[in-house]
Coordinates of C-alpha atoms and ligand atoms in Angstrom, one line a residue:
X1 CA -38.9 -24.4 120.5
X2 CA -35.3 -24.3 121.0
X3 CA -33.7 -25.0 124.0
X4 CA -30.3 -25.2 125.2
X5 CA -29.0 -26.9 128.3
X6 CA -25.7 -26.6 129.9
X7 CA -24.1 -28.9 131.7
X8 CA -26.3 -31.4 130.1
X9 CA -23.4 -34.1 129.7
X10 CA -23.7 -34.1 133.8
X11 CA -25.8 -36.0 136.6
X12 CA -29.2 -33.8 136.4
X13 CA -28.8 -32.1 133.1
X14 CA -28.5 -35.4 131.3
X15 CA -31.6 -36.6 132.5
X16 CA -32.8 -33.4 132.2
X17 CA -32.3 -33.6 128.5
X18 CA -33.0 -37.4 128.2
X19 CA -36.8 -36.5 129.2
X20 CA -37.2 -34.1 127.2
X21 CA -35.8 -35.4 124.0
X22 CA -37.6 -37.9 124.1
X23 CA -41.4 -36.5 125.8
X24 CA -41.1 -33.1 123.1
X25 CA -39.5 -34.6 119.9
X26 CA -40.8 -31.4 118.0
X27 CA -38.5 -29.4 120.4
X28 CA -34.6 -29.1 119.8
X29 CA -32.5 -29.7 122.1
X30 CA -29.1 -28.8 122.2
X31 CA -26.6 -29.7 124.9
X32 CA -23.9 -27.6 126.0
X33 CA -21.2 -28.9 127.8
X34 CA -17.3 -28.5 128.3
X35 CA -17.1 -32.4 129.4
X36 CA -15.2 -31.9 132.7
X37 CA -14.3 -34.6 134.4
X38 CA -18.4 -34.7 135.3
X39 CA -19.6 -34.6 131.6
X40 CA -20.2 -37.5 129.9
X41 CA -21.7 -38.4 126.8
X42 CA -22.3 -42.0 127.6
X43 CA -24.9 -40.7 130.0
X44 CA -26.6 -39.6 126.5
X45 CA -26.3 -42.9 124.6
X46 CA -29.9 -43.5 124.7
X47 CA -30.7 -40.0 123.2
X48 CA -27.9 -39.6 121.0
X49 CA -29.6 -40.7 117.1
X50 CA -32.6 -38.9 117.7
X51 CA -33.0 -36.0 115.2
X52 CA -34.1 -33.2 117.8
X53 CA -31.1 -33.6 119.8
X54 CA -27.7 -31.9 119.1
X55 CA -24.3 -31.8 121.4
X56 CA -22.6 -28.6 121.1
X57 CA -19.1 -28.8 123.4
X58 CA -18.4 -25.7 124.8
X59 CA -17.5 -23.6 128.0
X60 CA -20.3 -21.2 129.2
X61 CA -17.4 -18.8 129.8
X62 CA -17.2 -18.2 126.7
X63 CA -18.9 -15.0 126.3
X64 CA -18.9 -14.4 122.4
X65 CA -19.5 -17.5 121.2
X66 CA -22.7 -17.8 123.0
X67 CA -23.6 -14.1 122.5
X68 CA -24.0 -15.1 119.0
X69 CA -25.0 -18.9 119.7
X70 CA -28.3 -18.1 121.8
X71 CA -30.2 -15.8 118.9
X72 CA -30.8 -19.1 117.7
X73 CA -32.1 -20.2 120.9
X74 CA -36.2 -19.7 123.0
X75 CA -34.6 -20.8 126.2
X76 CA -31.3 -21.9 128.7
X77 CA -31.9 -24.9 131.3
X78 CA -28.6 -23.8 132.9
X79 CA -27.1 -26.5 135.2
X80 CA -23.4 -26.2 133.7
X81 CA -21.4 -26.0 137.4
X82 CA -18.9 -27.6 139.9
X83 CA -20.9 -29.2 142.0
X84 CA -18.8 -31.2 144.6
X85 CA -18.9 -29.8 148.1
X86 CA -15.6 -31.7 149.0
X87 CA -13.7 -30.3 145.7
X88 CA -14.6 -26.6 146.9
X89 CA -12.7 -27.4 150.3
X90 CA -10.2 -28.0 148.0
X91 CA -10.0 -25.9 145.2
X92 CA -12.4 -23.4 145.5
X93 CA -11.5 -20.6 143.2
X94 CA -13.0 -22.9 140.7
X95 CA -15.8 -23.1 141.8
X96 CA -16.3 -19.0 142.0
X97 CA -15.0 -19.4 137.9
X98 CA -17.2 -21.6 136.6
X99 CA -20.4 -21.1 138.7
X100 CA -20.2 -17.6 139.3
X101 CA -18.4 -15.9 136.4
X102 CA -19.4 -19.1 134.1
X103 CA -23.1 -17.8 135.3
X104 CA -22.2 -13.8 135.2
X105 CA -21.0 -14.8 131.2
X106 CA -24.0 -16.7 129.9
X107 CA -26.2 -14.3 131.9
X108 CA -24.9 -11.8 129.7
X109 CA -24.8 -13.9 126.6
X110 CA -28.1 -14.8 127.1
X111 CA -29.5 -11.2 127.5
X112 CA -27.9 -9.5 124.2
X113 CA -29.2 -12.5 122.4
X114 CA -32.6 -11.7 124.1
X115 CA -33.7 -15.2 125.1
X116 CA -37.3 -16.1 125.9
X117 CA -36.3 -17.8 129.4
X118 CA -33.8 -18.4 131.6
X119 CA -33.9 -21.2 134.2
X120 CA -31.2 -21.2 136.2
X121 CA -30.3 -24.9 138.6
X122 CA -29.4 -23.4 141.8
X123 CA -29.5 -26.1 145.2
X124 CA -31.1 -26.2 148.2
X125 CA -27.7 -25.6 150.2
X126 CA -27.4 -21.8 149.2
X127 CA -30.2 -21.5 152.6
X128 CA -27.4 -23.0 154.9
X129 CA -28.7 -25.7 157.4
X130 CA -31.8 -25.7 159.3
X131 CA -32.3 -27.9 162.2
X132 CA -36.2 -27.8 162.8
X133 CA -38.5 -27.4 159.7
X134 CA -38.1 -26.6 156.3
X135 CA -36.9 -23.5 154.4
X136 CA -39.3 -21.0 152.2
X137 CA -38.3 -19.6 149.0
X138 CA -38.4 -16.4 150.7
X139 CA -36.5 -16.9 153.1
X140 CA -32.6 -15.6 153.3
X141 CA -29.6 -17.2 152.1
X142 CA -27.0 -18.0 154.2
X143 CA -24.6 -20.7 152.2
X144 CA -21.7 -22.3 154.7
X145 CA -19.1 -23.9 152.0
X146 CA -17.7 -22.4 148.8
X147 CA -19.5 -24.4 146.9
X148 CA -22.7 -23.2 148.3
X149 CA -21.5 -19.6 148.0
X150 CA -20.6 -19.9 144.6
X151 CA -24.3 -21.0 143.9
X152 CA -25.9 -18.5 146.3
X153 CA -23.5 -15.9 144.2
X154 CA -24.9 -17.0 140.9
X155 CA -28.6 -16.3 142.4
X156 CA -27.5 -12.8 143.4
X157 CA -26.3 -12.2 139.7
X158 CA -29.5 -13.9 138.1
X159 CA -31.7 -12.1 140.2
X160 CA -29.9 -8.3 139.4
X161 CA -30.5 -9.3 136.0
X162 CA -34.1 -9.5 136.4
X163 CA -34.2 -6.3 138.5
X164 CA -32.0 -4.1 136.4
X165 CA -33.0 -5.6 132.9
X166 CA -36.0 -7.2 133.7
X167 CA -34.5 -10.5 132.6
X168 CA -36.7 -13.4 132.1
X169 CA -35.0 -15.8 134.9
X170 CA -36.9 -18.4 136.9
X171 CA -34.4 -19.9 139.5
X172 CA -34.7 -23.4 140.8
X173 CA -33.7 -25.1 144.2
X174 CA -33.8 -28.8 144.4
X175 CA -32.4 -30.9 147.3
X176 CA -30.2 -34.0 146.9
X177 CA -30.4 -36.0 144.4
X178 CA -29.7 -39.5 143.4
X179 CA -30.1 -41.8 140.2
X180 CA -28.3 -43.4 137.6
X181 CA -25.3 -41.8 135.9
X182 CA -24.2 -39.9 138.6
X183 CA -20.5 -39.6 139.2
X184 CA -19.3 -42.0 141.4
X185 CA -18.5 -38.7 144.3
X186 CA -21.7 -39.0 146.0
X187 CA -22.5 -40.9 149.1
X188 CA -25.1 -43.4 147.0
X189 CA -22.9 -43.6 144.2
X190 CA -19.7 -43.5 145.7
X191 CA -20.7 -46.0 147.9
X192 CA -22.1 -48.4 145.9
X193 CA -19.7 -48.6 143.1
X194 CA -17.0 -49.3 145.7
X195 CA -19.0 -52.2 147.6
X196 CA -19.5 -53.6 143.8
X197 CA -16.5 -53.6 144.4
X198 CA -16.1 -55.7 147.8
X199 CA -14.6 -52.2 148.8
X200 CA -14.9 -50.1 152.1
X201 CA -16.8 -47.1 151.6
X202 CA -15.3 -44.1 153.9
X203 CA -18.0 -42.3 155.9
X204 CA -17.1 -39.2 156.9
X205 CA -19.8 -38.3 159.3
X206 CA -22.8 -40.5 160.8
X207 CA -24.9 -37.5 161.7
X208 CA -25.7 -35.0 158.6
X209 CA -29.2 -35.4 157.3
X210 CA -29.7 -34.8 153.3
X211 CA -33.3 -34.9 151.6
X212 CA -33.0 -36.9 148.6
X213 CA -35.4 -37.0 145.6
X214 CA -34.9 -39.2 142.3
X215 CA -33.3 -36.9 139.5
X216 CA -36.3 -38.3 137.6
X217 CA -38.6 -36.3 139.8
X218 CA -36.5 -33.6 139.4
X219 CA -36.4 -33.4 135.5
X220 CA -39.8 -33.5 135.5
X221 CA -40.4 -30.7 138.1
X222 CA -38.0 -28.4 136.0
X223 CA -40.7 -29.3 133.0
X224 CA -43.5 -28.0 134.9
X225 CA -41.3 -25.1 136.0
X226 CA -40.2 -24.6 132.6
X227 CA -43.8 -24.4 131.2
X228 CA -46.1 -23.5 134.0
X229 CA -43.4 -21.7 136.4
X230 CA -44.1 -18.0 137.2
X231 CA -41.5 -15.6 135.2
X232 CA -39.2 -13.9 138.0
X233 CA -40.0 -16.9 140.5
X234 CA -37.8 -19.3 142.6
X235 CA -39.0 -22.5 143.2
X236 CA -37.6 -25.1 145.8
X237 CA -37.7 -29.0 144.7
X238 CA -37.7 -31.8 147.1
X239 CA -39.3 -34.6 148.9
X240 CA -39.7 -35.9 152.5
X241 CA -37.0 -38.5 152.1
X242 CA -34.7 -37.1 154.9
X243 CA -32.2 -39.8 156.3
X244 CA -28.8 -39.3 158.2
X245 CA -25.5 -40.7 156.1
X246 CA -25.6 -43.7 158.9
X247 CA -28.8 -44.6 157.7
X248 CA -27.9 -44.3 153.7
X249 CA -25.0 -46.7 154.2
X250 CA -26.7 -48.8 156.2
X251 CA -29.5 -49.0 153.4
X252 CA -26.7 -49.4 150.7
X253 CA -24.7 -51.9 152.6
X254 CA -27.8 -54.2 153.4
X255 CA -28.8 -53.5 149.8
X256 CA -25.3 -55.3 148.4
X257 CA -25.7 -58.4 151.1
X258 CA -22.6 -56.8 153.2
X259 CA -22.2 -55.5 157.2
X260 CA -21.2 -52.7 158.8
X261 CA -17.5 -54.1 158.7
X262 CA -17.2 -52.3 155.7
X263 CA -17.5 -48.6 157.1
X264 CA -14.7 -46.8 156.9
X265 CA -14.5 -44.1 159.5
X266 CA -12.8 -41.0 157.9
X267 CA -12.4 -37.2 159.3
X268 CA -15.0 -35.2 158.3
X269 CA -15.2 -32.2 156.6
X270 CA -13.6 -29.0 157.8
X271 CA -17.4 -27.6 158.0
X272 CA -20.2 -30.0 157.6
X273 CA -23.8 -28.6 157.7
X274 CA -26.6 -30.6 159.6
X275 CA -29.8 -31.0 158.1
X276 CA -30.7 -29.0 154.8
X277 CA -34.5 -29.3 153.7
X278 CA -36.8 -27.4 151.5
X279 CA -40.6 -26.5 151.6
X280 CA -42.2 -27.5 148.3
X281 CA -45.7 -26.4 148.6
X282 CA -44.8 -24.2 145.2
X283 CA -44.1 -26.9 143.2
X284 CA -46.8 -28.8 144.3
X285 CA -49.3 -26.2 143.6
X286 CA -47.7 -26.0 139.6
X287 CA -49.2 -29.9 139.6
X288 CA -45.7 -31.5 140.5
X289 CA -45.6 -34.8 142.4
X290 CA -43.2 -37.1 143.7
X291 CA -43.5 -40.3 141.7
X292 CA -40.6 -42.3 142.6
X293 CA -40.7 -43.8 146.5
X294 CA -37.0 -43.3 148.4
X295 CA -37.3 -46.9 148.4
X296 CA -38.0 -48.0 144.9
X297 CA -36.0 -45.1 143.4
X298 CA -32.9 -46.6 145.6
X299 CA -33.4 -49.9 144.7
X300 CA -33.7 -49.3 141.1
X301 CA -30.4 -47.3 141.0
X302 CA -28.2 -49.4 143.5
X303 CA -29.5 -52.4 141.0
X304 CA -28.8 -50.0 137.8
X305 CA -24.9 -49.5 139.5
X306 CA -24.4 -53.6 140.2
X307 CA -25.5 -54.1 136.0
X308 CA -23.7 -51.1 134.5
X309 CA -20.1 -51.5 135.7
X310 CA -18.9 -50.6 132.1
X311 CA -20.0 -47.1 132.7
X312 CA -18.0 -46.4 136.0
X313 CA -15.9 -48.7 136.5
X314 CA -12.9 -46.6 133.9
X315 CA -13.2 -43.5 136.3
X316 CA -9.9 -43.1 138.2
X317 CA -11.8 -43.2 141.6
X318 CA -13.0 -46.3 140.8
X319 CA -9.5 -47.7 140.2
X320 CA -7.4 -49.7 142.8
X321 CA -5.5 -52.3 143.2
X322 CA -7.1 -55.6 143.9
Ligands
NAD1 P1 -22.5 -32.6 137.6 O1 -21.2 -32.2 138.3 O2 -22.8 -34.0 137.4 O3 -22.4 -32.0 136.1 C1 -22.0 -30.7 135.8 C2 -21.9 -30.6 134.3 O4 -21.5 -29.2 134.0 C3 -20.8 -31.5 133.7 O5 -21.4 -32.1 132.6 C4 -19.7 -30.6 133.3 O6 -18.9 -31.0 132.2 C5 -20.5 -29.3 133.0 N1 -19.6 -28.1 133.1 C6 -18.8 -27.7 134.2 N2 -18.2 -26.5 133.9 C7 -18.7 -26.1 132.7 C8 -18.4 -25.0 131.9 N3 -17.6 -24.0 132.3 N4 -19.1 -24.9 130.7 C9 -19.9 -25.9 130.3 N5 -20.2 -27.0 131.0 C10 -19.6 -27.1 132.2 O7 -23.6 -31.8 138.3 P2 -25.1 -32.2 138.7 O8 -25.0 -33.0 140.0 O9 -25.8 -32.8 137.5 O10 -25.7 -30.8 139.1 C11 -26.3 -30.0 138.1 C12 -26.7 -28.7 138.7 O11 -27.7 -28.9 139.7 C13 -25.6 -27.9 139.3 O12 -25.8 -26.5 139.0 C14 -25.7 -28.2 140.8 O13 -25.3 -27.1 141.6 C15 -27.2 -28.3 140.9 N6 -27.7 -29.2 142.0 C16 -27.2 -30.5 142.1 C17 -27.7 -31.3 143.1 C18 -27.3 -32.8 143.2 O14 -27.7 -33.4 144.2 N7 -26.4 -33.3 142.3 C19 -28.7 -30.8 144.0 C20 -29.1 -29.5 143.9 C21 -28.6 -28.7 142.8

């Protein structure tokens, strides 16, 4: 089987491909990435000799190429995206380009070359925020940042594809996740890289509650979903590891020996939803489980941050002047 993954120089698809180079080495697998400031190939250094593995650079906008490209290919893990909430305060007409017409143009690459399956990385955030109890797949979407919409979008565009050409799309929603190798923009990674770094870290709101689930967990899950998942169906991912962003810096801070000194209060964002969290009985019932704790999983990767400085510590946000 053939399998390309886009965006899998990134956080989750890189993981995402590490797994299953190495669980499936009679599969091929071929990443696809435009290495954005996101992409990296050092996240694949562990992968990168092994014979079923191939790194293809490439923008999923590009519409011929890949028309071509895919008749080659069984199936697209498609996690290729912007996915920084604060950079589509910013600059969101990005975000609409690469995750909605990115999406629209492998969509259609994908369905001339007549691939097999289509599993499309969407997020729990295109449900908006939910204050009491958990969201459905069923249930509506109603995204609150242009980053969320710009997912949400993508969804709309996967599922006319299965509608109008029965297109074989399974779409996926995990909640937040953390790990090694993510881009030092995230509250966990952010965070820890810059108290490495006797740094402050800036906390832009105590309150907002995130799920999180090791992006181990959530390679695996897209496995099962890839294998066992239900052609046509959407499938949340998560855990019930919710804590507030006071209560991750407080774990992270006590983690690295330091007080609460070192919070930086900072304005929040222009729109910051509450509490995001996702019912996963679906997964469940495809065999999935959560095998890493919140605990241990945030050890391990606050430890794996403190002994791999060489891979962040080049990033421009992690420059200053001492
Ligand atoms: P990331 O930002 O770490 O990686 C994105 C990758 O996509 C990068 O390697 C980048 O180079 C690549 N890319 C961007 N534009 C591209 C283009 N036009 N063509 C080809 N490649 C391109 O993202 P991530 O955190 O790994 O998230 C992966 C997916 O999972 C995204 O679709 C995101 O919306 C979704 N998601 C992420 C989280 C999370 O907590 N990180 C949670 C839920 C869903």
């Amino acid at each position: 089987m053939k399998i390309l993954v886009t965006g899998g120089a990134g956080f989750i698809g890189s993981a995402f491909v590490r797994h299953m180079v190495k669980k499936y080495p009679h599969y091929h697998i071929i990443n696809f990435d435009k290495l954005t400031y996101a992409g990296n190939l050092d996240n694949l250094r562990e992968v990168a000799h092994c014979p079923n593995y191939e790194f293809v650079r490439g923008d999923i906008e590009n519409l011929n190429f890949l028309a071509w490209f895919l008749k080659h290919v069984d199936v697209v893990v498609h996690f290729a995206a912007e996915s920084h909430v604060d950079n589509s305060i910013g600059n969101s007409l990005l975000f609409t380009k690469t995750n909605v017409v990115g999406t629209h143009s492998l969509l259609e690459a994908a369905r001339v070359a007549k691939v097999k399956k289509f599993i499309h990385i969407s997020t729990d955030e295109v449900y908006g925020d939910i204050m009491e109890g958990c969201f459905k797949e069923t249930d509506k979407l109603a995204p609150n940042n242009p980053y969320s919409a710009s997912k949400a979008a993508a969804e709309m565009l996967v599922k006319s594809y299965v509608k109008t050409y029965k297109f074989p799309a399974i779409i996926v929603r995990p909640n937040n996740n953390y790990g090694p190798f993510q881009f030092p923009e995230k509250i966990i990674s952010r965070f820890s890289t810059r108290l490495i770094q006797n740094r402050k870290v800036p906390l832009h709101s105590p309150n907002p509650v995130r799920t999180y689930i090791h992006v181990l967990d959530t390679a695996r899950a897209i496995d099962i979903i890839m294998h066992k998942g239900v052609m046509h169906e959407t499938y949340n991912i998560g855990t019930r590891d919710e804590f507030s962003n006071l209560e991750i810096t407080q774990k992270i801070i006590a983690f690295f020996g330091k007080d609460e000194s070192y919070i930086e209060k900072v304005d929040d964002r222009l729109f910051n939803d509450l509490r995001y969290s996702v019912d996963y009985s679906k997964i469940k019932a495809l065999g999935w489980e959560q095998e890493i704790s919140f605990d241990e999983g945030l050890r391990q990767t606050l430890a794996w941050y403190a002994h791999n400085t060489w891979w962040w510590e080049n990033f421009p946000e992690c420059q200053y002047n001492k």
